[in-house]
């Protein structure tokens, strides 16, 4: 289901990156680096993530010179049970709040809901944000683990950081012009380490539906950018799109999970994941390239595994979703 | 932050109630009763809730004579970590999906986001739903518990059931005319049993802001209906509204948590809670009264404790939120 927006523009963005992200190739594009340790002066990983998320919102308000009362609506989500990071961040600011959860596709979900509020003139701006923290996620999703068990090479690595964006009716050089809401897809995969394979069919379904709904050729976009399929998931998507839909992604496709790190030299397995992974890449490096007009049309497709440890322990397969956001540089 | 809607109407609703809800005073208003046990033929509480949620969507599609492809957008959320009930329900239907989470205020969040998509003419209808399951919640939020520990009288009881509503641009006799998005409020309470006290200030803030934004007297509404404050929280809200805002709730106020059960005779402590509690009361009994024109203007104010067991164990206080939805009968 694809929606067109007429008057939604990308305003300021703010990004905070953790240790591994700060030592990756995109470090110079982030606003802040939390690169000392995983605690940031707090006593738990959860509190560290809340601190990072809160600092990110303080950062974007400072950068955009806006007070809390000048933000109409805040949408946020994260990987924690009960969206802990977003809720505890949100209570600091007192901005009307909506919590959203589509796992690692949360940033796209927030963007498209916010775009709708703005385009309908119900509000003039929205602040959207997300965060994730490698060790908070490991603790929640992969604890207890068998002592000494190695991860497979196709596992992904939850990224650490926070990212925020202001969407607004106020004109800027980058427009959010359309969005495709994804469907929950489950191909029966039960391997929680193989998130690339779990999420790839959802990305394929959404990209296909977006191009069909908008009557666009795949090469309309300078870049199609999935969220966190990782190096194997990325190759699977290319093959799947070609064989199932006859869509050739060989020229203009990349995956944020493979871009955030030097995946051949950093210990991140197949690449990054977590809701902040795609947001860190899109909101910093890619928007920067768009502002310089090096790339003009981007289809941003964060992917989320709607994975639940409880259902995994009950031997259920893993559903996934992907939403697509089309951003374009105005001449 | 209050939003006005012009063309959003309440379509069909469908409700499924569990054992305790089926033996409460509103039993005759529900579409289905799952009143045998807490498993419904499944092997876990989580699977039982997914079954109930899925049956609820099948029920509303059957009742409204709509196929999945005739629903533009689905919004759902529940109390499970990672919104398990909603995700596993959603994968059955293949309808474009957005997962939302504001704890027990989730139904209102879904309604106001859906209303915005419809009012802006981006879609013509949305299916919103929520569910909760007493024992799935007890397992997730209150496990491990000390053996034999009694709950205090002011504790609330997570309701079991599923509820769904179609919102549409197609005219009906009940209109969703405005909504106020709440802010996250934290008054420093750390008692996880005292959800009424935790959520009451959020309800007060949202009701006050709604009346102020809409320039309405409290008696404009035939009924102001909070979600799940319970019998003590309800009394606290009345006193708080009177003392802080000089707003008198003595004539037209009630709380779904106290209406879903015979709270003096059923073992539900101070009353119901969980996202389905308010949805079960509003979507069945209250809408029925509205259809009969016994009450014409209702302000529905579900309240959510954005409580996280992990943050509770780290000695953090409990944030809360409430959203207000104004529904009116058309003459």
Short mmCIF file of N, CA and C in Angstrom, two decimals, chain A residues 103-189:
data_model
loop_
_atom_site.label_atom_id
_atom_site.label_comp_id
_atom_site.label_asym_id
_atom_site.label_seq_id
_atom_site.Cartn_x
_atom_site.Cartn_y
_atom_site.Cartn_z
N UNK A 103 10.34 -3.48 14.89
CA UNK A 103 11.72 -3.96 15.04
C UNK A 103 12.66 -3.03 14.27
N UNK A 104 13.53 -3.59 13.43
CA UNK A 104 14.54 -2.76 12.76
C UNK A 104 13.97 -1.93 11.61
N UNK A 105 12.67 -2.06 11.34
CA UNK A 105 12.01 -1.19 10.36
C UNK A 105 11.30 -0.03 11.06
N UNK A 106 11.55 0.16 12.35
CA UNK A 106 10.84 1.16 13.14
C UNK A 106 11.05 2.59 12.63
N UNK A 107 12.27 2.93 12.19
CA UNK A 107 12.50 4.30 11.72
C UNK A 107 11.60 4.61 10.53
N UNK A 108 11.46 3.66 9.61
CA UNK A 108 10.62 3.89 8.44
C UNK A 108 9.16 4.00 8.84
N UNK A 109 8.74 3.17 9.80
CA UNK A 109 7.36 3.24 10.28
C UNK A 109 7.08 4.62 10.87
N UNK A 110 8.00 5.09 11.70
CA UNK A 110 7.83 6.42 12.31
C UNK A 110 7.80 7.51 11.24
N UNK A 111 8.68 7.39 10.24
CA UNK A 111 8.74 8.41 9.18
C UNK A 111 7.44 8.48 8.39
N UNK A 112 6.88 7.32 8.07
CA UNK A 112 5.69 7.37 7.21
C UNK A 112 4.45 7.80 7.98
N UNK A 113 4.37 7.45 9.27
CA UNK A 113 3.24 7.94 10.07
C UNK A 113 3.38 9.45 10.27
N UNK A 114 4.59 9.89 10.59
CA UNK A 114 4.84 11.33 10.77
C UNK A 114 4.51 12.09 9.49
N UNK A 115 4.94 11.55 8.35
CA UNK A 115 4.70 12.21 7.06
C UNK A 115 3.21 12.40 6.84
N UNK A 116 2.44 11.41 7.27
CA UNK A 116 1.00 11.51 7.09
C UNK A 116 0.39 12.62 7.94
N UNK A 117 0.84 12.72 9.19
CA UNK A 117 0.35 13.81 10.05
C UNK A 117 0.69 15.18 9.46
N UNK A 118 1.88 15.28 8.88
CA UNK A 118 2.33 16.57 8.32
C UNK A 118 1.60 16.88 7.02
N UNK A 119 1.54 15.90 6.14
CA UNK A 119 0.93 16.12 4.82
C UNK A 119 -0.55 16.46 4.94
N UNK A 120 -1.20 15.93 5.96
CA UNK A 120 -2.62 16.24 6.16
C UNK A 120 -2.82 17.57 6.88
N UNK A 121 -1.72 18.25 7.15
CA UNK A 121 -1.74 19.56 7.82
C UNK A 121 -2.27 19.51 9.25
N UNK A 122 -2.29 18.31 9.85
CA UNK A 122 -2.71 18.20 11.25
C UNK A 122 -1.62 18.76 12.17
N UNK A 123 -0.39 18.61 11.75
CA UNK A 123 0.73 19.16 12.52
C UNK A 123 1.70 19.78 11.52
N UNK A 124 2.59 20.64 12.03
CA UNK A 124 3.55 21.21 11.09
C UNK A 124 4.91 20.52 11.15
N UNK A 125 5.20 19.85 12.25
CA UNK A 125 6.43 19.07 12.27
C UNK A 125 6.32 17.86 13.21
N UNK A 126 7.20 16.91 13.00
CA UNK A 126 7.29 15.73 13.87
C UNK A 126 8.76 15.41 14.08
N UNK A 127 9.04 14.94 15.27
CA UNK A 127 10.39 14.48 15.58
C UNK A 127 10.33 12.96 15.68
N UNK A 128 11.10 12.29 14.84
CA UNK A 128 11.11 10.82 14.93
C UNK A 128 12.51 10.37 15.36
N UNK A 129 12.55 9.28 16.11
CA UNK A 129 13.85 8.80 16.57
C UNK A 129 13.83 7.31 16.86
N UNK A 130 15.02 6.74 16.90
CA UNK A 130 15.18 5.35 17.31
C UNK A 130 16.56 5.16 17.92
N UNK A 131 16.74 4.03 18.57
CA UNK A 131 18.04 3.73 19.16
C UNK A 131 18.20 2.22 19.23
N UNK A 132 19.43 1.77 19.35
CA UNK A 132 19.68 0.39 19.77
C UNK A 132 21.05 0.33 20.42
N UNK A 133 21.29 -0.74 21.13
CA UNK A 133 22.52 -0.89 21.91
C UNK A 133 22.92 -2.36 21.82
N UNK A 134 24.10 -2.62 21.31
CA UNK A 134 24.50 -4.01 21.07
C UNK A 134 24.33 -4.89 22.30
N UNK A 135 24.84 -4.44 23.45
CA UNK A 135 24.83 -5.34 24.61
C UNK A 135 23.47 -5.40 25.29
N UNK A 136 22.68 -4.32 25.20
CA UNK A 136 21.30 -4.38 25.71
C UNK A 136 20.51 -5.41 24.89
N UNK A 137 20.73 -5.42 23.58
CA UNK A 137 20.04 -6.39 22.72
C UNK A 137 20.53 -7.81 22.94
N UNK A 138 21.84 -7.96 23.08
CA UNK A 138 22.37 -9.31 23.34
C UNK A 138 21.76 -9.86 24.62
N UNK A 139 21.68 -8.98 25.64
CA UNK A 139 21.14 -9.39 26.94
C UNK A 139 19.68 -9.80 26.81
N UNK A 140 18.92 -9.03 26.06
CA UNK A 140 17.48 -9.29 25.96
C UNK A 140 17.15 -10.46 25.04
N UNK A 141 17.81 -10.50 23.88
CA UNK A 141 17.41 -11.48 22.86
C UNK A 141 18.22 -12.78 22.92
N UNK A 142 19.44 -12.73 23.47
CA UNK A 142 20.32 -13.90 23.33
C UNK A 142 20.86 -14.41 24.66
N UNK A 143 20.12 -14.11 25.73
CA UNK A 143 20.53 -14.51 27.07
C UNK A 143 19.48 -15.44 27.65
N UNK A 144 19.80 -16.60 28.22
CA UNK A 144 21.17 -17.12 28.36
C UNK A 144 21.70 -17.73 27.06
N UNK A 145 23.01 -17.64 26.87
CA UNK A 145 23.63 -18.30 25.72
C UNK A 145 24.51 -19.43 26.22
N UNK A 146 24.69 -20.41 25.37
CA UNK A 146 25.58 -21.50 25.76
C UNK A 146 26.99 -20.93 25.88
N UNK A 147 27.66 -21.29 26.92
CA UNK A 147 29.00 -20.76 27.19
C UNK A 147 29.95 -21.10 26.04
N UNK A 148 30.51 -20.06 25.46
CA UNK A 148 31.52 -20.28 24.42
C UNK A 148 30.99 -20.56 23.03
N UNK A 149 29.67 -20.55 22.86
CA UNK A 149 29.11 -20.85 21.53
C UNK A 149 29.48 -19.77 20.52
N UNK A 150 30.11 -20.14 19.42
CA UNK A 150 30.40 -19.11 18.41
C UNK A 150 29.16 -18.81 17.58
N UNK A 151 29.10 -17.57 17.07
CA UNK A 151 28.00 -17.23 16.16
C UNK A 151 28.37 -17.62 14.75
N UNK A 152 27.36 -17.96 13.94
CA UNK A 152 27.70 -18.26 12.55
C UNK A 152 28.09 -16.98 11.80
N UNK A 153 28.79 -17.16 10.73
CA UNK A 153 29.28 -16.06 9.91
C UNK A 153 28.14 -15.21 9.35
N UNK A 154 26.95 -15.82 9.20
CA UNK A 154 25.83 -15.06 8.62
C UNK A 154 25.01 -14.31 9.68
N UNK A 155 25.41 -14.38 10.95
CA UNK A 155 24.73 -13.60 11.99
C UNK A 155 24.98 -12.11 11.75
N UNK A 156 24.08 -11.27 12.26
CA UNK A 156 24.32 -9.83 12.19
C UNK A 156 24.59 -9.29 13.59
N UNK A 157 25.05 -8.06 13.65
CA UNK A 157 25.58 -7.46 14.87
C UNK A 157 24.74 -6.22 15.19
N UNK A 158 24.03 -6.24 16.30
CA UNK A 158 23.16 -5.11 16.63
C UNK A 158 23.99 -3.83 16.82
N UNK A 159 23.66 -2.82 16.06
CA UNK A 159 24.40 -1.57 16.11
C UNK A 159 24.05 -0.77 17.36
N UNK A 160 24.98 0.06 17.78
CA UNK A 160 24.78 0.90 18.96
C UNK A 160 24.73 2.36 18.51
N UNK A 161 23.69 3.05 18.94
CA UNK A 161 23.59 4.45 18.58
C UNK A 161 22.17 4.95 18.72
N UNK A 162 21.99 6.22 18.40
CA UNK A 162 20.66 6.82 18.38
C UNK A 162 20.61 7.76 17.18
N UNK A 163 19.43 7.90 16.60
CA UNK A 163 19.29 8.75 15.42
C UNK A 163 17.94 9.42 15.45
N UNK A 164 17.92 10.70 15.13
CA UNK A 164 16.67 11.46 15.13
C UNK A 164 16.57 12.32 13.88
N UNK A 165 15.34 12.57 13.47
CA UNK A 165 15.09 13.37 12.27
C UNK A 165 13.84 14.23 12.50
N UNK A 166 13.91 15.46 12.05
CA UNK A 166 12.70 16.29 12.06
C UNK A 166 12.10 16.26 10.66
N UNK A 167 10.85 15.90 10.59
CA UNK A 167 10.10 16.00 9.34
C UNK A 167 9.16 17.18 9.50
N UNK A 168 8.96 17.92 8.41
CA UNK A 168 8.28 19.20 8.57
C UNK A 168 7.58 19.61 7.27
N UNK A 169 6.61 20.50 7.41
CA UNK A 169 5.99 21.08 6.21
C UNK A 169 6.84 22.24 5.68
N UNK A 170 7.84 22.61 6.44
CA UNK A 170 8.73 23.71 6.03
C UNK A 170 9.69 23.21 4.95
N UNK A 171 9.71 23.90 3.84
CA UNK A 171 10.49 23.42 2.70
C UNK A 171 11.97 23.25 3.00
N UNK A 172 12.53 22.19 2.49
CA UNK A 172 13.98 21.99 2.52
C UNK A 172 14.36 21.41 1.17
N UNK A 173 15.60 21.02 1.01
CA UNK A 173 16.02 20.49 -0.29
C UNK A 173 15.71 19.02 -0.50
N UNK A 174 15.24 18.38 0.57
CA UNK A 174 14.94 16.94 0.44
C UNK A 174 13.50 16.67 0.85
N UNK A 175 12.78 16.03 -0.03
CA UNK A 175 11.37 15.79 0.16
C UNK A 175 11.11 14.30 0.40
N UNK A 176 10.20 14.00 1.32
CA UNK A 176 9.73 12.62 1.49
C UNK A 176 8.51 12.51 0.60
N UNK A 177 8.66 11.85 -0.53
CA UNK A 177 7.60 11.95 -1.55
C UNK A 177 6.60 10.81 -1.58
N UNK A 178 7.00 9.64 -1.07
CA UNK A 178 6.04 8.54 -0.99
C UNK A 178 6.55 7.47 -0.04
N UNK A 179 5.64 6.60 0.36
CA UNK A 179 6.02 5.50 1.26
C UNK A 179 5.14 4.30 0.97
N UNK A 180 5.74 3.12 1.08
CA UNK A 180 4.99 1.87 0.94
C UNK A 180 5.00 1.15 2.28
N UNK A 181 3.80 0.88 2.79
CA UNK A 181 3.67 0.16 4.05
C UNK A 181 3.77 -1.34 3.75
N UNK A 182 4.67 -2.01 4.43
CA UNK A 182 4.89 -3.43 4.18
C UNK A 182 3.90 -4.34 4.88
N UNK A 183 3.92 -5.60 4.47
CA UNK A 183 3.09 -6.64 5.07
C UNK A 183 3.99 -7.59 5.87
N UNK A 184 3.42 -8.25 6.84
CA UNK A 184 4.20 -9.21 7.62
C UNK A 184 4.34 -10.50 6.80
N UNK A 185 5.58 -10.88 6.56
CA UNK A 185 5.88 -12.04 5.71
C UNK A 185 6.65 -13.07 6.55
N UNK A 186 6.27 -14.31 6.44
CA UNK A 186 6.93 -15.38 7.20
C UNK A 186 7.14 -16.56 6.27
N UNK A 187 8.39 -16.82 5.92
CA UNK A 187 8.70 -17.91 4.99
C UNK A 187 9.07 -19.19 5.74
N UNK A 188 8.82 -19.21 7.04
CA UNK A 188 9.02 -20.45 7.78
C UNK A 188 10.42 -20.65 8.35
N UNK A 189 11.28 -19.63 8.25
CA UNK A 189 12.65 -19.78 8.77
C UNK A 189 12.63 -19.68 10.30
#
